[in-house]
Amino acid sequence: GIQVEQSPPDLILQEGANSTLRCNFSDSVNNLQWFHQNPWGQLINLFYIPSGTKQNGRLSATTVATERYSLLYISSSQTTDSGVYFCAVSGNTPLVFGKGTRLSVIA
Amino acid sequence: DAGVIQSPRHEVTEMGQEVTLRCKPISGHNSLFWYRQTMMRGLELLIYFNNNVPIDDSGMPEDRFSAKMPNASFSTLKIQPSEPRDSAVYFCASSATRGQGHYGYTFGSGTRLTVV
């Protein structure tokens, strides 16, 4: 099945800093989503982005499907951005999740 | 839309008891998924349904686990008998399926199960 690798596994940022999270996947996909799991455990869908670039406020994402990777950019980070960021992909089977990047933003 | 609705939010039960988790998918979504999240294994798929029919239950850990989807608006995941190692957060998700692909999953808030 599809393999998903996320990096870095952990990230600590000072409030206001920018960061880039990476997701590599092993096969062609028709679905790629980025999720934020907040401290209460909720999985919040950030982007549905099997290809191309999208932006939503301070967050943006780019997927280069031909090279099998996706990037999530967080600009001007805030303490409320803390949590775990998951990349999940699927081809003709259900979403497979990476292990996540745990982000801690310090005031 | 109210999103994917799961109940209960928290469940604490004694080992050996039956546990039933419930899920209401988003109206119009024709695929439903049950995932389990643990520290050791992360987020893993247990079972998924397409048009109310179970498609792949290979992720169900044991015969103690069963899932049903009697109609397009309701699904249950049952554990009987429950064991302490079943303690985890159980998520339900739904999506619209086109052709062979599943698109735009929406997750419920999860059920945190503790078996003592």
PDB file of C-alpha atoms in Angstrom:
ATOM      1  CA  GLY A   1       0.000   0.000   0.000  1.00  0.00           C
ATOM      2  CA  ILE A   2       0.857   3.669  -0.146  1.00  0.00           C
ATOM      3  CA  GLN A   3       3.533   4.843   2.287  1.00  0.00           C
ATOM      4  CA  VAL A   4       3.418   8.341   3.765  1.00  0.00           C
ATOM      5  CA  GLU A   5       6.381   9.992   5.435  1.00  0.00           C
ATOM      6  CA  GLN A   6       6.217  13.314   7.203  1.00  0.00           C
ATOM      7  CA  SER A   7       9.042  15.525   8.365  1.00  0.00           C
ATOM      8  CA  PRO A   8      10.101  16.813  10.735  1.00  0.00           C
ATOM      9  CA  PRO A   9       8.479  14.668  13.436  1.00  0.00           C
ATOM     10  CA  ASP A  10       8.700  17.496  15.971  1.00  0.00           C
ATOM     11  CA  LEU A  11       9.041  21.245  15.598  1.00  0.00           C
ATOM     12  CA  ILE A  12       9.286  24.018  18.156  1.00  0.00           C
ATOM     13  CA  LEU A  13       8.773  27.584  16.989  1.00  0.00           C
ATOM     14  CA  GLN A  14       8.835  31.008  18.532  1.00  0.00           C
ATOM     15  CA  GLU A  15       5.589  32.869  17.962  1.00  0.00           C
ATOM     16  CA  GLY A  16       5.782  34.821  14.714  1.00  0.00           C
ATOM     17  CA  ALA A  17       8.175  32.423  12.984  1.00  0.00           C
ATOM     18  CA  ASN A  18       7.470  30.666   9.696  1.00  0.00           C
ATOM     19  CA  SER A  19       7.703  26.925   9.047  1.00  0.00           C
ATOM     20  CA  THR A  20       7.464  24.316   6.314  1.00  0.00           C
ATOM     21  CA  LEU A  21       6.184  20.802   6.869  1.00  0.00           C
ATOM     22  CA  ARG A  22       6.835  18.107   4.292  1.00  0.00           C
ATOM     23  CA  CYS A  23       4.915  15.005   3.202  1.00  0.00           C
ATOM     24  CA  ASN A  24       6.385  12.390   0.863  1.00  0.00           C
ATOM     25  CA  PHE A  25       4.265   9.592  -0.558  1.00  0.00           C
ATOM     26  CA  SER A  26       5.169   6.459  -2.434  1.00  0.00           C
ATOM     27  CA  ASP A  27       2.579   6.201  -5.199  1.00  0.00           C
ATOM     28  CA  SER A  28       0.268   8.275  -7.367  1.00  0.00           C
ATOM     29  CA  VAL A  29      -2.732   9.644  -5.509  1.00  0.00           C
ATOM     30  CA  ASN A  30      -6.060  11.257  -6.289  1.00  0.00           C
ATOM     31  CA  ASN A  31      -6.591  12.610  -2.813  1.00  0.00           C
ATOM     32  CA  LEU A  32      -4.228  14.399  -0.470  1.00  0.00           C
ATOM     33  CA  GLN A  33      -5.392  16.192   2.621  1.00  0.00           C
ATOM     34  CA  TRP A  34      -3.669  18.097   5.402  1.00  0.00           C
ATOM     35  CA  PHE A  35      -5.256  17.946   8.849  1.00  0.00           C
ATOM     36  CA  HIS A  36      -4.582  19.731  12.104  1.00  0.00           C
ATOM     37  CA  GLN A  37      -5.289  17.787  15.271  1.00  0.00           C
ATOM     38  CA  ASN A  38      -5.823  20.327  17.999  1.00  0.00           C
ATOM     39  CA  PRO A  39      -5.086  19.774  21.693  1.00  0.00           C
ATOM     40  CA  TRP A  40      -8.674  18.576  22.175  1.00  0.00           C
ATOM     41  CA  GLY A  41      -8.111  15.795  19.666  1.00  0.00           C
ATOM     42  CA  GLN A  42     -10.282  17.123  16.863  1.00  0.00           C
ATOM     43  CA  LEU A  43      -9.088  16.494  13.295  1.00  0.00           C
ATOM     44  CA  ILE A  44      -9.598  19.697  11.373  1.00  0.00           C
ATOM     45  CA  ASN A  45      -9.347  19.535   7.601  1.00  0.00           C
ATOM     46  CA  LEU A  46      -6.967  22.246   6.400  1.00  0.00           C
ATOM     47  CA  PHE A  47      -6.609  21.504   2.701  1.00  0.00           C
ATOM     48  CA  TYR A  48      -7.812  19.055   0.098  1.00  0.00           C
ATOM     49  CA  ILE A  49      -4.919  19.351  -2.337  1.00  0.00           C
ATOM     50  CA  PRO A  50      -4.084  16.408  -4.629  1.00  0.00           C
ATOM     51  CA  SER A  51      -2.161  18.852  -6.838  1.00  0.00           C
ATOM     52  CA  GLY A  52      -1.380  22.537  -7.158  1.00  0.00           C
ATOM     53  CA  THR A  53      -1.285  25.308  -4.578  1.00  0.00           C
ATOM     54  CA  LYS A  54      -3.899  26.655  -2.184  1.00  0.00           C
ATOM     55  CA  GLN A  55      -3.869  29.351   0.459  1.00  0.00           C
ATOM     56  CA  ASN A  56      -6.060  29.995   3.448  1.00  0.00           C
ATOM     57  CA  GLY A  57      -4.980  32.922   5.574  1.00  0.00           C
ATOM     58  CA  ARG A  58      -1.583  32.245   7.111  1.00  0.00           C
ATOM     59  CA  LEU A  59      -1.560  28.681   5.799  1.00  0.00           C
ATOM     60  CA  SER A  60      -0.763  27.515   2.312  1.00  0.00           C
ATOM     61  CA  ALA A  61      -0.045  24.159   0.734  1.00  0.00           C
ATOM     62  CA  THR A  62       1.572  22.929  -2.438  1.00  0.00           C
ATOM     63  CA  THR A  63       1.449  19.425  -3.874  1.00  0.00           C
ATOM     64  CA  VAL A  64       3.738  18.321  -6.688  1.00  0.00           C
ATOM     65  CA  ALA A  65       2.027  15.087  -7.640  1.00  0.00           C
ATOM     66  CA  THR A  66       4.591  14.094 -10.279  1.00  0.00           C
ATOM     67  CA  GLU A  67       7.338  14.207  -7.650  1.00  0.00           C
ATOM     68  CA  ARG A  68       5.139  12.716  -4.905  1.00  0.00           C
ATOM     69  CA  TYR A  69       5.428  15.338  -2.220  1.00  0.00           C
ATOM     70  CA  SER A  70       3.408  18.047  -0.572  1.00  0.00           C
ATOM     71  CA  LEU A  71       4.411  21.013   1.564  1.00  0.00           C
ATOM     72  CA  LEU A  72       2.428  22.876   4.199  1.00  0.00           C
ATOM     73  CA  TYR A  73       3.555  26.421   4.974  1.00  0.00           C
ATOM     74  CA  ILE A  74       2.660  28.182   8.189  1.00  0.00           C
ATOM     75  CA  SER A  75       3.521  31.869   8.317  1.00  0.00           C
ATOM     76  CA  SER A  76       3.587  34.158  11.355  1.00  0.00           C
ATOM     77  CA  SER A  77       2.869  31.216  13.649  1.00  0.00           C
ATOM     78  CA  GLN A  78       0.621  31.657  16.673  1.00  0.00           C
ATOM     79  CA  THR A  79       0.273  29.594  19.836  1.00  0.00           C
ATOM     80  CA  THR A  80      -3.090  28.379  18.557  1.00  0.00           C
ATOM     81  CA  ASP A  81      -1.257  26.667  15.677  1.00  0.00           C
ATOM     82  CA  SER A  82       0.161  24.137  18.156  1.00  0.00           C
ATOM     83  CA  GLY A  83      -0.882  20.533  17.709  1.00  0.00           C
ATOM     84  CA  VAL A  84      -0.165  17.707  15.315  1.00  0.00           C
ATOM     85  CA  TYR A  85      -0.306  18.149  11.552  1.00  0.00           C
ATOM     86  CA  PHE A  86      -1.169  15.082   9.511  1.00  0.00           C
ATOM     87  CA  CYS A  87      -0.804  14.449   5.828  1.00  0.00           C
ATOM     88  CA  ALA A  88      -3.082  11.740   4.438  1.00  0.00           C
ATOM     89  CA  VAL A  89      -3.255  10.340   0.927  1.00  0.00           C
ATOM     90  CA  SER A  90      -5.317   7.889  -1.065  1.00  0.00           C
ATOM     91  CA  GLY A  91      -5.349   6.380  -4.533  1.00  0.00           C
ATOM     92  CA  ASN A  92      -8.146   3.916  -5.035  1.00  0.00           C
ATOM     93  CA  THR A  93      -8.157   2.942  -1.368  1.00  0.00           C
ATOM     94  CA  PRO A  94      -9.069   4.932   1.742  1.00  0.00           C
ATOM     95  CA  LEU A  95      -6.884   7.635   3.247  1.00  0.00           C
ATOM     96  CA  VAL A  96      -3.565   6.514   4.678  1.00  0.00           C
ATOM     97  CA  PHE A  97      -2.120   8.799   7.312  1.00  0.00           C
ATOM     98  CA  GLY A  98       1.453   9.761   8.016  1.00  0.00           C
ATOM     99  CA  LYS A  99       2.741   9.791  11.580  1.00  0.00           C
ATOM    100  CA  GLY A 100       2.362  13.546  11.796  1.00  0.00           C
ATOM    101  CA  THR A 101       4.463  16.562  12.727  1.00  0.00           C
ATOM    102  CA  ARG A 102       4.023  17.761  16.300  1.00  0.00           C
ATOM    103  CA  LEU A 103       4.243  21.556  16.348  1.00  0.00           C
ATOM    104  CA  SER A 104       4.700  23.587  19.485  1.00  0.00           C
ATOM    105  CA  VAL A 105       4.535  27.372  19.173  1.00  0.00           C
ATOM    106  CA  ILE A 106       5.963  29.211  22.147  1.00  0.00           C
ATOM    107  CA  ALA A 107       4.951  32.749  23.093  1.00  0.00           C
TER     108      ALA A 107
ATOM    109  CA  ASP B   1     -24.402  21.002   7.553  1.00  0.00           C
ATOM    110  CA  ALA B   2     -23.687  19.716  11.057  1.00  0.00           C
ATOM    111  CA  GLY B   3     -20.748  17.653   9.862  1.00  0.00           C
ATOM    112  CA  VAL B   4     -20.061  14.070  10.883  1.00  0.00           C
ATOM    113  CA  ILE B   5     -21.670  13.386  14.249  1.00  0.00           C
ATOM    114  CA  GLN B   6     -20.291  10.781  16.623  1.00  0.00           C
ATOM    115  CA  SER B   7     -21.593   9.610  19.950  1.00  0.00           C
ATOM    116  CA  PRO B   8     -20.711   9.271  22.707  1.00  0.00           C
ATOM    117  CA  ARG B   9     -17.761  11.674  22.986  1.00  0.00           C
ATOM    118  CA  HIS B  10     -16.316   9.730  25.899  1.00  0.00           C
ATOM    119  CA  GLU B  11     -16.958   6.183  27.064  1.00  0.00           C
ATOM    120  CA  VAL B  12     -15.520   4.452  30.087  1.00  0.00           C
ATOM    121  CA  THR B  13     -16.419   0.810  30.477  1.00  0.00           C
ATOM    122  CA  GLU B  14     -15.285  -2.258  32.323  1.00  0.00           C
ATOM    123  CA  MET B  15     -13.440  -5.073  30.631  1.00  0.00           C
ATOM    124  CA  GLY B  16     -15.849  -7.622  29.204  1.00  0.00           C
ATOM    125  CA  GLN B  17     -18.680  -5.176  28.584  1.00  0.00           C
ATOM    126  CA  GLU B  18     -20.166  -4.456  25.175  1.00  0.00           C
ATOM    127  CA  VAL B  19     -19.431  -1.040  23.686  1.00  0.00           C
ATOM    128  CA  THR B  20     -21.323   0.562  20.803  1.00  0.00           C
ATOM    129  CA  LEU B  21     -20.052   3.648  19.016  1.00  0.00           C
ATOM    130  CA  ARG B  22     -22.337   5.594  16.704  1.00  0.00           C
ATOM    131  CA  CYS B  23     -21.833   7.762  13.638  1.00  0.00           C
ATOM    132  CA  LYS B  24     -24.027   9.921  11.442  1.00  0.00           C
ATOM    133  CA  PRO B  25     -22.252  10.852   8.183  1.00  0.00           C
ATOM    134  CA  ILE B  26     -22.732  14.000   6.152  1.00  0.00           C
ATOM    135  CA  SER B  27     -25.872  13.853   4.061  1.00  0.00           C
ATOM    136  CA  GLY B  28     -25.059  12.979   0.456  1.00  0.00           C
ATOM    137  CA  HIS B  29     -21.727  11.340   1.255  1.00  0.00           C
ATOM    138  CA  ASN B  30     -21.732   7.751   0.062  1.00  0.00           C
ATOM    139  CA  SER B  31     -18.595   6.452   1.787  1.00  0.00           C
ATOM    140  CA  LEU B  32     -18.081   6.000   5.512  1.00  0.00           C
ATOM    141  CA  PHE B  33     -14.889   5.090   7.323  1.00  0.00           C
ATOM    142  CA  TRP B  34     -14.011   4.009  10.854  1.00  0.00           C
ATOM    143  CA  TYR B  35     -10.475   4.833  12.045  1.00  0.00           C
ATOM    144  CA  ARG B  36      -8.755   4.175  15.356  1.00  0.00           C
ATOM    145  CA  GLN B  37      -5.994   6.341  16.816  1.00  0.00           C
ATOM    146  CA  THR B  38      -3.472   5.083  19.354  1.00  0.00           C
ATOM    147  CA  MET B  39      -0.063   6.349  20.392  1.00  0.00           C
ATOM    148  CA  MET B  40       1.624   3.181  19.169  1.00  0.00           C
ATOM    149  CA  ARG B  41      -0.063   2.750  15.787  1.00  0.00           C
ATOM    150  CA  GLY B  42      -1.249   6.243  14.898  1.00  0.00           C
ATOM    151  CA  LEU B  43      -4.385   6.571  12.766  1.00  0.00           C
ATOM    152  CA  GLU B  44      -5.379   3.280  11.192  1.00  0.00           C
ATOM    153  CA  LEU B  45      -8.380   2.297   9.103  1.00  0.00           C
ATOM    154  CA  LEU B  46     -10.653  -0.328  10.622  1.00  0.00           C
ATOM    155  CA  ILE B  47     -13.383  -0.660   8.018  1.00  0.00           C
ATOM    156  CA  TYR B  48     -15.095   1.314   5.308  1.00  0.00           C
ATOM    157  CA  PHE B  49     -18.481   1.252   3.594  1.00  0.00           C
ATOM    158  CA  ASN B  50     -19.503   2.370   0.147  1.00  0.00           C
ATOM    159  CA  ASN B  51     -23.238   2.903  -0.422  1.00  0.00           C
ATOM    160  CA  ASN B  52     -23.884   1.161   2.930  1.00  0.00           C
ATOM    161  CA  VAL B  53     -21.995  -1.982   1.875  1.00  0.00           C
ATOM    162  CA  PRO B  54     -18.845  -3.014   3.757  1.00  0.00           C
ATOM    163  CA  ILE B  55     -15.976  -2.961   1.274  1.00  0.00           C
ATOM    164  CA  ASP B  56     -12.866  -3.700   3.310  1.00  0.00           C
ATOM    165  CA  ASP B  57     -12.801  -4.852   6.931  1.00  0.00           C
ATOM    166  CA  SER B  58      -9.238  -6.132   6.915  1.00  0.00           C
ATOM    167  CA  GLY B  59      -8.289  -3.518   9.485  1.00  0.00           C
ATOM    168  CA  MET B  60     -10.712  -4.832  12.091  1.00  0.00           C
ATOM    169  CA  PRO B  61      -8.370  -6.259  14.707  1.00  0.00           C
ATOM    170  CA  GLU B  62     -10.402  -9.216  15.927  1.00  0.00           C
ATOM    171  CA  ASP B  63     -13.780 -10.896  15.736  1.00  0.00           C
ATOM    172  CA  ARG B  64     -14.716  -8.935  18.831  1.00  0.00           C
ATOM    173  CA  PHE B  65     -15.110  -5.918  16.529  1.00  0.00           C
ATOM    174  CA  SER B  66     -18.086  -5.563  14.205  1.00  0.00           C
ATOM    175  CA  ALA B  67     -19.542  -2.686  12.204  1.00  0.00           C
ATOM    176  CA  LYS B  68     -22.858  -2.106  10.508  1.00  0.00           C
ATOM    177  CA  MET B  69     -24.393   0.523   8.286  1.00  0.00           C
ATOM    178  CA  PRO B  70     -28.136  -0.185   8.114  1.00  0.00           C
ATOM    179  CA  ASN B  71     -28.837   2.982   6.105  1.00  0.00           C
ATOM    180  CA  ALA B  72     -27.093   5.958   4.530  1.00  0.00           C
ATOM    181  CA  SER B  73     -27.373   8.088   7.658  1.00  0.00           C
ATOM    182  CA  PHE B  74     -26.180   5.791  10.424  1.00  0.00           C
ATOM    183  CA  SER B  75     -23.352   3.421  11.295  1.00  0.00           C
ATOM    184  CA  THR B  76     -22.267   1.576  14.427  1.00  0.00           C
ATOM    185  CA  LEU B  77     -18.996   0.067  15.576  1.00  0.00           C
ATOM    186  CA  LYS B  78     -19.417  -2.554  18.266  1.00  0.00           C
ATOM    187  CA  ILE B  79     -16.813  -4.176  20.509  1.00  0.00           C
ATOM    188  CA  GLN B  80     -17.928  -7.269  22.392  1.00  0.00           C
ATOM    189  CA  PRO B  81     -16.345  -8.135  24.770  1.00  0.00           C
ATOM    190  CA  SER B  82     -14.167  -5.067  25.301  1.00  0.00           C
ATOM    191  CA  GLU B  83     -10.577  -5.327  26.549  1.00  0.00           C
ATOM    192  CA  PRO B  84      -8.200  -2.709  28.001  1.00  0.00           C
ATOM    193  CA  ARG B  85      -6.094  -2.759  24.794  1.00  0.00           C
ATOM    194  CA  ASP B  86      -9.128  -1.448  22.896  1.00  0.00           C
ATOM    195  CA  SER B  87      -8.686   1.885  24.662  1.00  0.00           C
ATOM    196  CA  ALA B  88      -8.193   4.480  21.922  1.00  0.00           C
ATOM    197  CA  VAL B  89      -9.902   7.309  20.091  1.00  0.00           C
ATOM    198  CA  TYR B  90     -12.268   6.052  17.417  1.00  0.00           C
ATOM    199  CA  PHE B  91     -13.019   8.376  14.509  1.00  0.00           C
ATOM    200  CA  CYS B  92     -15.729   8.165  11.904  1.00  0.00           C
ATOM    201  CA  ALA B  93     -15.327   9.969   8.572  1.00  0.00           C
ATOM    202  CA  SER B  94     -17.402  10.326   5.441  1.00  0.00           C
ATOM    203  CA  SER B  95     -16.697  11.354   1.871  1.00  0.00           C
ATOM    204  CA  ALA B  96     -18.185  11.480  -1.594  1.00  0.00           C
ATOM    205  CA  THR B  97     -16.844   8.833  -3.942  1.00  0.00           C
ATOM    206  CA  ARG B  98     -16.393   9.342  -7.651  1.00  0.00           C
ATOM    207  CA  GLY B  99     -15.249   6.399  -9.706  1.00  0.00           C
ATOM    208  CA  GLN B 100     -12.436   4.672  -7.849  1.00  0.00           C
ATOM    209  CA  GLY B 101     -11.462   7.649  -5.743  1.00  0.00           C
ATOM    210  CA  HIS B 102     -12.536   8.987  -2.373  1.00  0.00           C
ATOM    211  CA  TYR B 103     -12.537  12.766  -2.081  1.00  0.00           C
ATOM    212  CA  GLY B 104     -12.583  15.308   0.689  1.00  0.00           C
ATOM    213  CA  TYR B 105     -12.937  13.316   3.899  1.00  0.00           C
ATOM    214  CA  THR B 106     -14.661  14.974   6.836  1.00  0.00           C
ATOM    215  CA  PHE B 107     -13.989  13.561  10.289  1.00  0.00           C
ATOM    216  CA  GLY B 108     -16.198  13.491  13.332  1.00  0.00           C
ATOM    217  CA  SER B 109     -14.987  14.631  16.738  1.00  0.00           C
ATOM    218  CA  GLY B 110     -14.148  11.083  17.773  1.00  0.00           C
ATOM    219  CA  THR B 111     -15.086   8.844  20.681  1.00  0.00           C
ATOM    220  CA  ARG B 112     -12.472   8.432  23.385  1.00  0.00           C
ATOM    221  CA  LEU B 113     -12.879   4.888  24.707  1.00  0.00           C
ATOM    222  CA  THR B 114     -11.324   3.778  27.972  1.00  0.00           C
ATOM    223  CA  VAL B 115     -11.667   0.141  29.023  1.00  0.00           C
ATOM    224  CA  VAL B 116     -10.697  -0.512  32.636  1.00  0.00           C
TER     225      VAL B 116
END
